[in-house]
PDB file of C-alpha atoms in Angstrom:
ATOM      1  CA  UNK C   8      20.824 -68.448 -16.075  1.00 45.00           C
ATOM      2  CA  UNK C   9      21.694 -71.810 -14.603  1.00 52.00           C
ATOM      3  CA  UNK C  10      21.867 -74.687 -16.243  1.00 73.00           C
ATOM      4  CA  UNK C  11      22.564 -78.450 -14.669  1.00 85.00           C
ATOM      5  CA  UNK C  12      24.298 -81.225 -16.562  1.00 89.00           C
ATOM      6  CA  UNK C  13      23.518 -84.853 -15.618  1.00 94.00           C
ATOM      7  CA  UNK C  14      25.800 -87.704 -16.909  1.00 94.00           C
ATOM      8  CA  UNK C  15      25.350 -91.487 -15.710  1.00 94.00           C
ATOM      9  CA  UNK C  16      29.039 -92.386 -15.828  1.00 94.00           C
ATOM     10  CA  UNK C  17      29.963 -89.640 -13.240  1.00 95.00           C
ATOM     11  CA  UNK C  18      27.574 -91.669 -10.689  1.00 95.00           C
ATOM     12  CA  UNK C  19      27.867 -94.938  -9.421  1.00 95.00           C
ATOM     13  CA  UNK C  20      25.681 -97.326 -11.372  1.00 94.00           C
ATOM     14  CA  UNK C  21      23.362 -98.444  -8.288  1.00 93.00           C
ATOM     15  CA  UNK C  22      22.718 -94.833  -8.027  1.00 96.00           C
ATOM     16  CA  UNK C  23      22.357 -93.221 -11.674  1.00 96.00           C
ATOM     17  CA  UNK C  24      18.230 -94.025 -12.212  1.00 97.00           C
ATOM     18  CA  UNK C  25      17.839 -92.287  -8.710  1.00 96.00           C
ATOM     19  CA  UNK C  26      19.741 -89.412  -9.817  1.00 95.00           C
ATOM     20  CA  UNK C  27      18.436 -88.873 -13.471  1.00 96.00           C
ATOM     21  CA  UNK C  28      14.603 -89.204 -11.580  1.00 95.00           C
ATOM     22  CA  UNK C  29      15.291 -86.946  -8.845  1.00 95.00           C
ATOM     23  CA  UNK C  30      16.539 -84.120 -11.442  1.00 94.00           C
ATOM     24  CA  UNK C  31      13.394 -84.490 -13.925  1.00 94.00           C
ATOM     25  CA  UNK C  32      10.846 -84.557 -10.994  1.00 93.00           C
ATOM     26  CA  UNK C  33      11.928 -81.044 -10.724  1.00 90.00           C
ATOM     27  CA  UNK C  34      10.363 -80.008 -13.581  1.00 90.00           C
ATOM     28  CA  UNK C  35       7.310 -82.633 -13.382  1.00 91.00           C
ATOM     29  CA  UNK C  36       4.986 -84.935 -11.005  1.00 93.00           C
ATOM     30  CA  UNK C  37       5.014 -88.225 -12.148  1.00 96.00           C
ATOM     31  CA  UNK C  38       6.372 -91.869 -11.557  1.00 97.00           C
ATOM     32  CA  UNK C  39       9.292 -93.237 -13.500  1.00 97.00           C
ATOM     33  CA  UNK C  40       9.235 -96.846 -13.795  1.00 97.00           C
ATOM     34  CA  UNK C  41      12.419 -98.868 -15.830  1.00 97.00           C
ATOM     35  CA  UNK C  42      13.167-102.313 -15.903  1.00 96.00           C
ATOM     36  CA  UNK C  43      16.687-100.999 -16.649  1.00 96.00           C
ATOM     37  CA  UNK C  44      17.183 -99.050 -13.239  1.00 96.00           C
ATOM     38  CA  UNK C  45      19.646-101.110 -11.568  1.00 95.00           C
ATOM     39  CA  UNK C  46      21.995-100.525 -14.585  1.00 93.00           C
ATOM     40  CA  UNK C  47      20.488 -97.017 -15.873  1.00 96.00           C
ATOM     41  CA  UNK C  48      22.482 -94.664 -18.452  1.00 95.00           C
ATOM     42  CA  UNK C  49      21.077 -91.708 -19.678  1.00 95.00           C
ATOM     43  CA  UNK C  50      22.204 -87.777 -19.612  1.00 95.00           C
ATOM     44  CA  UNK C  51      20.097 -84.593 -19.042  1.00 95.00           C
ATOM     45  CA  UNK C  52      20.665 -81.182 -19.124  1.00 92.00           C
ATOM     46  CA  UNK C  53      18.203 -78.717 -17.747  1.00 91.00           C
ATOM     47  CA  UNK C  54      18.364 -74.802 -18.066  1.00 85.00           C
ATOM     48  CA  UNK C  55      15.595 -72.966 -16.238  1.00 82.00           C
ATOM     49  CA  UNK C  56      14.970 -69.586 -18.792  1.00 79.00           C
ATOM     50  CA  UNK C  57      12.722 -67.912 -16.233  1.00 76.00           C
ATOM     51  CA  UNK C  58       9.348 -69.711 -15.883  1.00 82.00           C
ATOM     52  CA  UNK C  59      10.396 -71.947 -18.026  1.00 83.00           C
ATOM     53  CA  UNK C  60      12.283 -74.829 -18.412  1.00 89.00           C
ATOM     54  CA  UNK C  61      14.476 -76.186 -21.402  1.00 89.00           C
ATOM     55  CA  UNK C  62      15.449 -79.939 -21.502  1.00 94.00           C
ATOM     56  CA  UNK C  63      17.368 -82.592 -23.167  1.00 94.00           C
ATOM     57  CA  UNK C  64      17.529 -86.013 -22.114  1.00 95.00           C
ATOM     58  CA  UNK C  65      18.433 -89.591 -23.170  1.00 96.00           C
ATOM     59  CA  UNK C  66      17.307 -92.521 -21.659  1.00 97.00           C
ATOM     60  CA  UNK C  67      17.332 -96.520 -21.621  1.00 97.00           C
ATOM     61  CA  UNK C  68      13.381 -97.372 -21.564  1.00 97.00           C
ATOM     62  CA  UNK C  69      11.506 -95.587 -18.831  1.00 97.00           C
ATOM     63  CA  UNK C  70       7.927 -94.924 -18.302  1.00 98.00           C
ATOM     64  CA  UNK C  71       6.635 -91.611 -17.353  1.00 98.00           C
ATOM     65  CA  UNK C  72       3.319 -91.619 -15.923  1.00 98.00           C
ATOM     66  CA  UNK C  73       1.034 -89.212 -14.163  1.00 98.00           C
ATOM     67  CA  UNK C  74      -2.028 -89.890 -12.549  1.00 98.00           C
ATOM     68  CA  UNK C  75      -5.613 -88.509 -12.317  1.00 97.00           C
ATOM     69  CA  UNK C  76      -4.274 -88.337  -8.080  1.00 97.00           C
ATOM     70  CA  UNK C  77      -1.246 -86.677  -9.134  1.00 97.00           C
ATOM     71  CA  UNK C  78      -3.164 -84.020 -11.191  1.00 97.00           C
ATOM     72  CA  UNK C  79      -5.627 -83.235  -8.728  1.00 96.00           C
ATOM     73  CA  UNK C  80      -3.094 -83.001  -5.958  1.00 95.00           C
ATOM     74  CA  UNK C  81      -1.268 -80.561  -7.790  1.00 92.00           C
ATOM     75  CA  UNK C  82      -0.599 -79.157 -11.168  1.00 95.00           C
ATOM     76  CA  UNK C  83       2.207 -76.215 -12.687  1.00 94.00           C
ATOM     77  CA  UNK C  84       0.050 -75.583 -15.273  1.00 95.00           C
ATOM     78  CA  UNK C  85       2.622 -76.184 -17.932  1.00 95.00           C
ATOM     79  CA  UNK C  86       2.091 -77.622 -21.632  1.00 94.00           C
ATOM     80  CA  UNK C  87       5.325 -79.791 -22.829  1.00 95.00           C
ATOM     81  CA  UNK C  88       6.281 -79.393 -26.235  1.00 92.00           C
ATOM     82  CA  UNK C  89       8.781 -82.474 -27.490  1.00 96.00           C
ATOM     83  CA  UNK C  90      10.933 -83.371 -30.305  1.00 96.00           C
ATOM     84  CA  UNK C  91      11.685 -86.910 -30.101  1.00 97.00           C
ATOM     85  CA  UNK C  92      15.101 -87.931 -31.415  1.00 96.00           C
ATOM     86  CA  UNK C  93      14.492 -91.283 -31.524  1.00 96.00           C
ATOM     87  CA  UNK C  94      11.577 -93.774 -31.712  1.00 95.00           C
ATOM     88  CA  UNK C  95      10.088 -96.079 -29.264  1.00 95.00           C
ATOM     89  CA  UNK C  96       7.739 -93.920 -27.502  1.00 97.00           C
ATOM     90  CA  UNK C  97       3.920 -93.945 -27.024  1.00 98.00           C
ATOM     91  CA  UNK C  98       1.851 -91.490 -25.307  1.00 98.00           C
ATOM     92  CA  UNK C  99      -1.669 -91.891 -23.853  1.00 98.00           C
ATOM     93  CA  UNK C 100      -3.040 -88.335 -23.266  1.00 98.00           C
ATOM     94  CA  UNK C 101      -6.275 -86.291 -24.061  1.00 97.00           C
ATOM     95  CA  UNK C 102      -8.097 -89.351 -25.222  1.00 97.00           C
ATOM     96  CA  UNK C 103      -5.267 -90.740 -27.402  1.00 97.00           C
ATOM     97  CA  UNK C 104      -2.306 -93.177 -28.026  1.00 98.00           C
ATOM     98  CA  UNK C 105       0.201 -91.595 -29.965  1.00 98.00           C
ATOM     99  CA  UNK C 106       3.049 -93.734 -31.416  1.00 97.00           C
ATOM    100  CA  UNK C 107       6.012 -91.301 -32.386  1.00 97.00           C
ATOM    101  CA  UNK C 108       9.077 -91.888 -34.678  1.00 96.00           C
ATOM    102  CA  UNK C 109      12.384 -90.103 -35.085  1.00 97.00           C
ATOM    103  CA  UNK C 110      11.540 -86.005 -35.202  1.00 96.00           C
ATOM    104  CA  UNK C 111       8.283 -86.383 -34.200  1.00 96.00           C
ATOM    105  CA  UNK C 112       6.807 -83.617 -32.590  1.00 94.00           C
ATOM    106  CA  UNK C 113       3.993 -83.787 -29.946  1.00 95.00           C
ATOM    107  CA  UNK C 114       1.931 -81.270 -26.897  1.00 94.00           C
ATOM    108  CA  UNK C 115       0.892 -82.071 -23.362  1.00 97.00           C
ATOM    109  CA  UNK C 116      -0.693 -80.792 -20.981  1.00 97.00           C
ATOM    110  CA  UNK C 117       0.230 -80.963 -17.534  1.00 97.00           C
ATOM    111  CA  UNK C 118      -3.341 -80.164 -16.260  1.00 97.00           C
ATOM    112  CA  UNK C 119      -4.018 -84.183 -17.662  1.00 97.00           C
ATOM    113  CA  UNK C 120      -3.297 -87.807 -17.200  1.00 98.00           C
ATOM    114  CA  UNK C 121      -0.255 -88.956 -19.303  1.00 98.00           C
ATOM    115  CA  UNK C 122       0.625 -91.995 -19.497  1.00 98.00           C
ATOM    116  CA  UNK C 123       4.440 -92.112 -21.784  1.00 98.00           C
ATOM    117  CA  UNK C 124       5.882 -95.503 -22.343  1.00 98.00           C
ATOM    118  CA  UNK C 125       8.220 -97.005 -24.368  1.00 97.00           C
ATOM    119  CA  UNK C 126       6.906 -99.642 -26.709  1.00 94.00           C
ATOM    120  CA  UNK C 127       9.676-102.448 -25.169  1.00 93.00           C
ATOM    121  CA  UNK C 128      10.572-101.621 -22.218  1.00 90.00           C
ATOM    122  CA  UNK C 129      12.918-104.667 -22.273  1.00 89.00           C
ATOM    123  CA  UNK C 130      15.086-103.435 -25.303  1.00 90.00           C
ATOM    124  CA  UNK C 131      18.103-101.813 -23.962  1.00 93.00           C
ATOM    125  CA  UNK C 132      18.385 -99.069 -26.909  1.00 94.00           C
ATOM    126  CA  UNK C 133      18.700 -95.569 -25.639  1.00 95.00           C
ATOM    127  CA  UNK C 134      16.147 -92.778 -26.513  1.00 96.00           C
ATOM    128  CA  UNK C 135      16.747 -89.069 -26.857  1.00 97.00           C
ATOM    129  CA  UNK C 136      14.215 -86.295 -26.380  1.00 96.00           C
ATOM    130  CA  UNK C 137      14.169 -82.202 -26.476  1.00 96.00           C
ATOM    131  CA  UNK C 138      12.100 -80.360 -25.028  1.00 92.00           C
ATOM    132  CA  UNK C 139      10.452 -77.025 -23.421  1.00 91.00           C
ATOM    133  CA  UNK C 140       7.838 -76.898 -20.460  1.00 92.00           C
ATOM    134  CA  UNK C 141       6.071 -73.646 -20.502  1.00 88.00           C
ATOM    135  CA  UNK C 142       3.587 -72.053 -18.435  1.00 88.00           C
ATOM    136  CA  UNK C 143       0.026 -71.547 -19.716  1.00 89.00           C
ATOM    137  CA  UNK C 144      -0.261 -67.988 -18.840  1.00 85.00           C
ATOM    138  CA  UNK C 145       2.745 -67.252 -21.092  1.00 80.00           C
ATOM    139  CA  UNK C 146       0.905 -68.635 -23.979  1.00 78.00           C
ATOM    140  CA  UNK C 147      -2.799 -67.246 -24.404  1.00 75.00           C
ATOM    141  CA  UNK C 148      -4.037 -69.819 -26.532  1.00 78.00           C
ATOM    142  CA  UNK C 149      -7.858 -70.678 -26.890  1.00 83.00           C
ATOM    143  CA  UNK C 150      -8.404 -73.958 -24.633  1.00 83.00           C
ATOM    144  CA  UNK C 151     -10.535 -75.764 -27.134  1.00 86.00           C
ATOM    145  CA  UNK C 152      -8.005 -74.983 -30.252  1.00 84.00           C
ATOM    146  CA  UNK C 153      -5.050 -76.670 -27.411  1.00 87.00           C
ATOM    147  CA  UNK C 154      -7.546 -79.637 -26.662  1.00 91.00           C
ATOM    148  CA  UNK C 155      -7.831 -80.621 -30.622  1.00 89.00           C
ATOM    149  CA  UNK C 156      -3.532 -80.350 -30.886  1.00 89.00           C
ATOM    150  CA  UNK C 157      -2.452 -82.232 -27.538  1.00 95.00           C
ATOM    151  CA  UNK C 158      -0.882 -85.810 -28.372  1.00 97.00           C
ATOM    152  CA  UNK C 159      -1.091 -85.136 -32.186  1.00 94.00           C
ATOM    153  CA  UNK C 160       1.921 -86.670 -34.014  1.00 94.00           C
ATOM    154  CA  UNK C 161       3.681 -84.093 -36.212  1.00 92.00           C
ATOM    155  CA  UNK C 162       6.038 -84.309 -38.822  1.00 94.00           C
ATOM    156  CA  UNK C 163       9.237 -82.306 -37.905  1.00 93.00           C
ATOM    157  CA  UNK C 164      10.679 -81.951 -40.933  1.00 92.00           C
ATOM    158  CA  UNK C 165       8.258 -80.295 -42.629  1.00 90.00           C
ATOM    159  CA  UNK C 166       5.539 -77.268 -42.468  1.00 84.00           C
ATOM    160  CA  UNK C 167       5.047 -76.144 -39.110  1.00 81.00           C
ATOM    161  CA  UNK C 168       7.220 -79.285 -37.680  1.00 86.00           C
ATOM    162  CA  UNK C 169      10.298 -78.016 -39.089  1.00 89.00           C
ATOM    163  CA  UNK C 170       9.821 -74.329 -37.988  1.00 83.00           C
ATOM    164  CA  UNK C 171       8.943 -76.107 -34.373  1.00 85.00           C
ATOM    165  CA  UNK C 172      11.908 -77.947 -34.495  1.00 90.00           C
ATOM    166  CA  UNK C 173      14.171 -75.412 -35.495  1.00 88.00           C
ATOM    167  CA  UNK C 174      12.777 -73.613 -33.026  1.00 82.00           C
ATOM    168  CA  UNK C 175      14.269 -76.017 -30.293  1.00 87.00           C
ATOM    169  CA  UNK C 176      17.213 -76.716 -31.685  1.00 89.00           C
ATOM    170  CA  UNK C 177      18.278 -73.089 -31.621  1.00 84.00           C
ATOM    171  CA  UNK C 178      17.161 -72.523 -28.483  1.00 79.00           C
ATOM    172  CA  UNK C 179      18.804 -75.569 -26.954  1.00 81.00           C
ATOM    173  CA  UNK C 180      22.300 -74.438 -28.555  1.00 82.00           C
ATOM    174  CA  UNK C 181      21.853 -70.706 -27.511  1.00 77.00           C
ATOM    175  CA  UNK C 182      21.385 -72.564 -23.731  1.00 71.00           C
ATOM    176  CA  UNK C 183      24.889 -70.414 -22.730  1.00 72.00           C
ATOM    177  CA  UNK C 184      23.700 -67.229 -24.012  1.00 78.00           C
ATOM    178  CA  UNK C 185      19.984 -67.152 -22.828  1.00 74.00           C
ATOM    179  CA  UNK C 186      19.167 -65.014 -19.457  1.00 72.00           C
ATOM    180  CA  UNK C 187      15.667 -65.068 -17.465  1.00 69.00           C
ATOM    181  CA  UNK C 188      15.265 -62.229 -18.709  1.00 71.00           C
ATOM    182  CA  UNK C 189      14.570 -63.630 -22.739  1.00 72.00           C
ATOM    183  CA  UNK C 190      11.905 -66.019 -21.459  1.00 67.00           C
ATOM    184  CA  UNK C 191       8.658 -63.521 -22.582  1.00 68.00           C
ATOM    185  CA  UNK C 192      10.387 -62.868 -25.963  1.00 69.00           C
ATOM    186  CA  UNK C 193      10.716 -65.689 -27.039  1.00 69.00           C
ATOM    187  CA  UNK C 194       7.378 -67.265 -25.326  1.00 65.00           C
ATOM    188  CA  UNK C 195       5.695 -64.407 -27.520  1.00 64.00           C
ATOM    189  CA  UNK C 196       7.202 -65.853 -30.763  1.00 65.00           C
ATOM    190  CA  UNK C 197       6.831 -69.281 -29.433  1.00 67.00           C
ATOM    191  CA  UNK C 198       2.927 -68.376 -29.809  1.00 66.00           C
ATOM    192  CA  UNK C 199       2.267 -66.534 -32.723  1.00 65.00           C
ATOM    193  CA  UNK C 200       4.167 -69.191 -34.540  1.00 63.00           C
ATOM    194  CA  UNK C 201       2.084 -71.998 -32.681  1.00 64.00           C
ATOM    195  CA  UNK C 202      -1.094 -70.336 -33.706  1.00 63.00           C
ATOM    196  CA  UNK C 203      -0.506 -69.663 -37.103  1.00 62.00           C
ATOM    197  CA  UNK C 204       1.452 -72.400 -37.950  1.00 57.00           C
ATOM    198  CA  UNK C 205      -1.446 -74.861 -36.238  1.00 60.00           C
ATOM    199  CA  UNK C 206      -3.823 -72.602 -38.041  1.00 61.00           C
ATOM    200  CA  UNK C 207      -2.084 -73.725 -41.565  1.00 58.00           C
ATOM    201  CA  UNK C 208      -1.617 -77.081 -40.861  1.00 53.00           C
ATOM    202  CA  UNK C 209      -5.599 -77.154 -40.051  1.00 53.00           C
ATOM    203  CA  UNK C 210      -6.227 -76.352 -43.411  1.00 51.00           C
ATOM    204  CA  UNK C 211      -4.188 -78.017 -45.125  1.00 47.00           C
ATOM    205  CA  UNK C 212      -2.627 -74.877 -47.541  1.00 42.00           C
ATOM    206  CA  UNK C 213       0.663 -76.690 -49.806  1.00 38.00           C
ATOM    207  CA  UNK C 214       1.630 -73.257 -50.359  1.00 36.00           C
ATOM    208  CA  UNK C 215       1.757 -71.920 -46.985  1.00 36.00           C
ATOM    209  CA  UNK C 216       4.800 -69.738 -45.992  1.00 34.00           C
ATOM    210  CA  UNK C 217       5.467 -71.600 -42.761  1.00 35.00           C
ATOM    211  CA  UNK C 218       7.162 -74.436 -45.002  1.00 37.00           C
ATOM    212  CA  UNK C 219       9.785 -72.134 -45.936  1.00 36.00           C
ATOM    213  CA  UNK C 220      12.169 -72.444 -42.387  1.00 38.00           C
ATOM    214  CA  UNK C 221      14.949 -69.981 -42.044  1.00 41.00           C
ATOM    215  CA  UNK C 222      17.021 -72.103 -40.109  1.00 40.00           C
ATOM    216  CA  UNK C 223      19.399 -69.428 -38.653  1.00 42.00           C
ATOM    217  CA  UNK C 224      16.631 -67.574 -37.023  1.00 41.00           C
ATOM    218  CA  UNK C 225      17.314 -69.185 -33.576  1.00 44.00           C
ATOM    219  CA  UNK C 226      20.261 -67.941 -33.303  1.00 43.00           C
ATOM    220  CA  UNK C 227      19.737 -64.148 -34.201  1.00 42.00           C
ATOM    221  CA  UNK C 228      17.903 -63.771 -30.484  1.00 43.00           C
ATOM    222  CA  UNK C 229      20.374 -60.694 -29.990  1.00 44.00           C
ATOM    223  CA  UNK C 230      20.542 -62.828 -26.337  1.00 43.00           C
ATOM    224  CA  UNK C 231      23.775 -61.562 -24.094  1.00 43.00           C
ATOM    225  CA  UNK C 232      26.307 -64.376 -22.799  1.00 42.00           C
ATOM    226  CA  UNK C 233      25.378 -66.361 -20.181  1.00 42.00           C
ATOM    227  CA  UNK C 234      26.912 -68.245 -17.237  1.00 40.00           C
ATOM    228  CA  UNK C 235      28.713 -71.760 -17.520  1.00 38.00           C
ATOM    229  CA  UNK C 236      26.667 -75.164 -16.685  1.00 35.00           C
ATOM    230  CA  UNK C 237      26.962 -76.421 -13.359  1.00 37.00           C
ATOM    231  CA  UNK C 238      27.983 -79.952 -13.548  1.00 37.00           C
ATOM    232  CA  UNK C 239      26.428 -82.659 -10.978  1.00 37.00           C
ATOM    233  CA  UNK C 240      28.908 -85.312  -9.815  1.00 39.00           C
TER     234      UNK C 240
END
């Protein structure tokens, strides 16, 4: 496992927005557009766990949008699951502008249009985000059950948003232990707690079991120790 580390005070300043974009457009096609760019902080750290990619990031106001061109000319087939930190943040995607608050949790998909933009792009108020691009064919889930949950605003804290966002969390702090070699485990578990978990929150149970979060499960991955970040200068 290799992970990269991405801090704006170890670049020049004229340099850091180049930097940060170059690293994320890794992982994604799309512009980034920031009226802060000339004087850009933010940090990122990427970990690439096999076909997938783990990623947390803070940012002055950027824009991240991806066209019907950019789809068509190309597409990893990924869905993005985020926890946002922070709020500021709107999405358009799948028919929908989605406003999201401080552990908010939404889906994308890659195969669509996404338009992500901060509400005032002139505020200079940095936002943090978490998150996990995975492949679809690592998560089997019925296209028209995906289509109703992409760009839904949900609750982290509670139901199926906490479990979601313990979920990251963990993984995120188990980033030195992981190996390539975990990515199918925990994709697996990733799912069946995706589908059930949407499943409960469709119908509204109060009493459903996914509300009660073990919140040391994360970390009982039985994962091996991992190799040290790399750190770009």
């Amino acid at each position: 496992m290799i992970g990269t580390v991405f801090r704006s005070e170890d670049v020049p300043a004229a340099d850091r927005f180049d930097h940060w974009r170059e690293l994320i457009g890794k992982t994604r096609a799309n512009d980034f557009i920031s009226s802060h760019s000339a004087n850009f902080r933010g940090e990122l750290t990427l970990l690439q766990l096999g076909p997938a990619t783990v990623m947390q990031t803070s940012f002055l106001p950027t824009r991240f949008l991806r066209s019907p061109r950019m789809v068509h000319s190309g597409d990893r087939e990924l869905y993005h699951l985020t926890l946002m930190r922070d709020a500021g943040m709107v999405l358009d995607h799948a028919g929908r502008s989605t406003a999201f608050g401080p552990l908010d949790l939404h889906l994308a998909d890659s195969s669509r249009p996404y338009d992500f933009r901060p509400l005032d792009d002139r505020e200079r108020r940095v936002v943090r985000g978490l998150g996990v691009d995975i492949p679809k064919a690592m998560l089997p889930l019925p296209p028209q059950r995906v289509g109703e949950l992409l760009n839904r605003r949900m609750p982290g804290h509670e139901g199926v948003g906490a479990l979601l966002t313990d979920f990251l969390v963990g993984l995120n702090r188990q980033t030195e232990n992981l190996q390539p070699s975990d990515a199918p485990g925990w994709a697996g578990l990733w799912s069946t707690w995706w589908q059930r978990g949407s499943a409960s929150s469709s119908t509204r149970r109060p009493s459903s079991p996914l509300k009660r979060v073990d919140r040391r499960s994360p970390s009982k991955s039985g994962c091996s120790s991992g190799r040290t970040f790399t750190t770009l200068n």
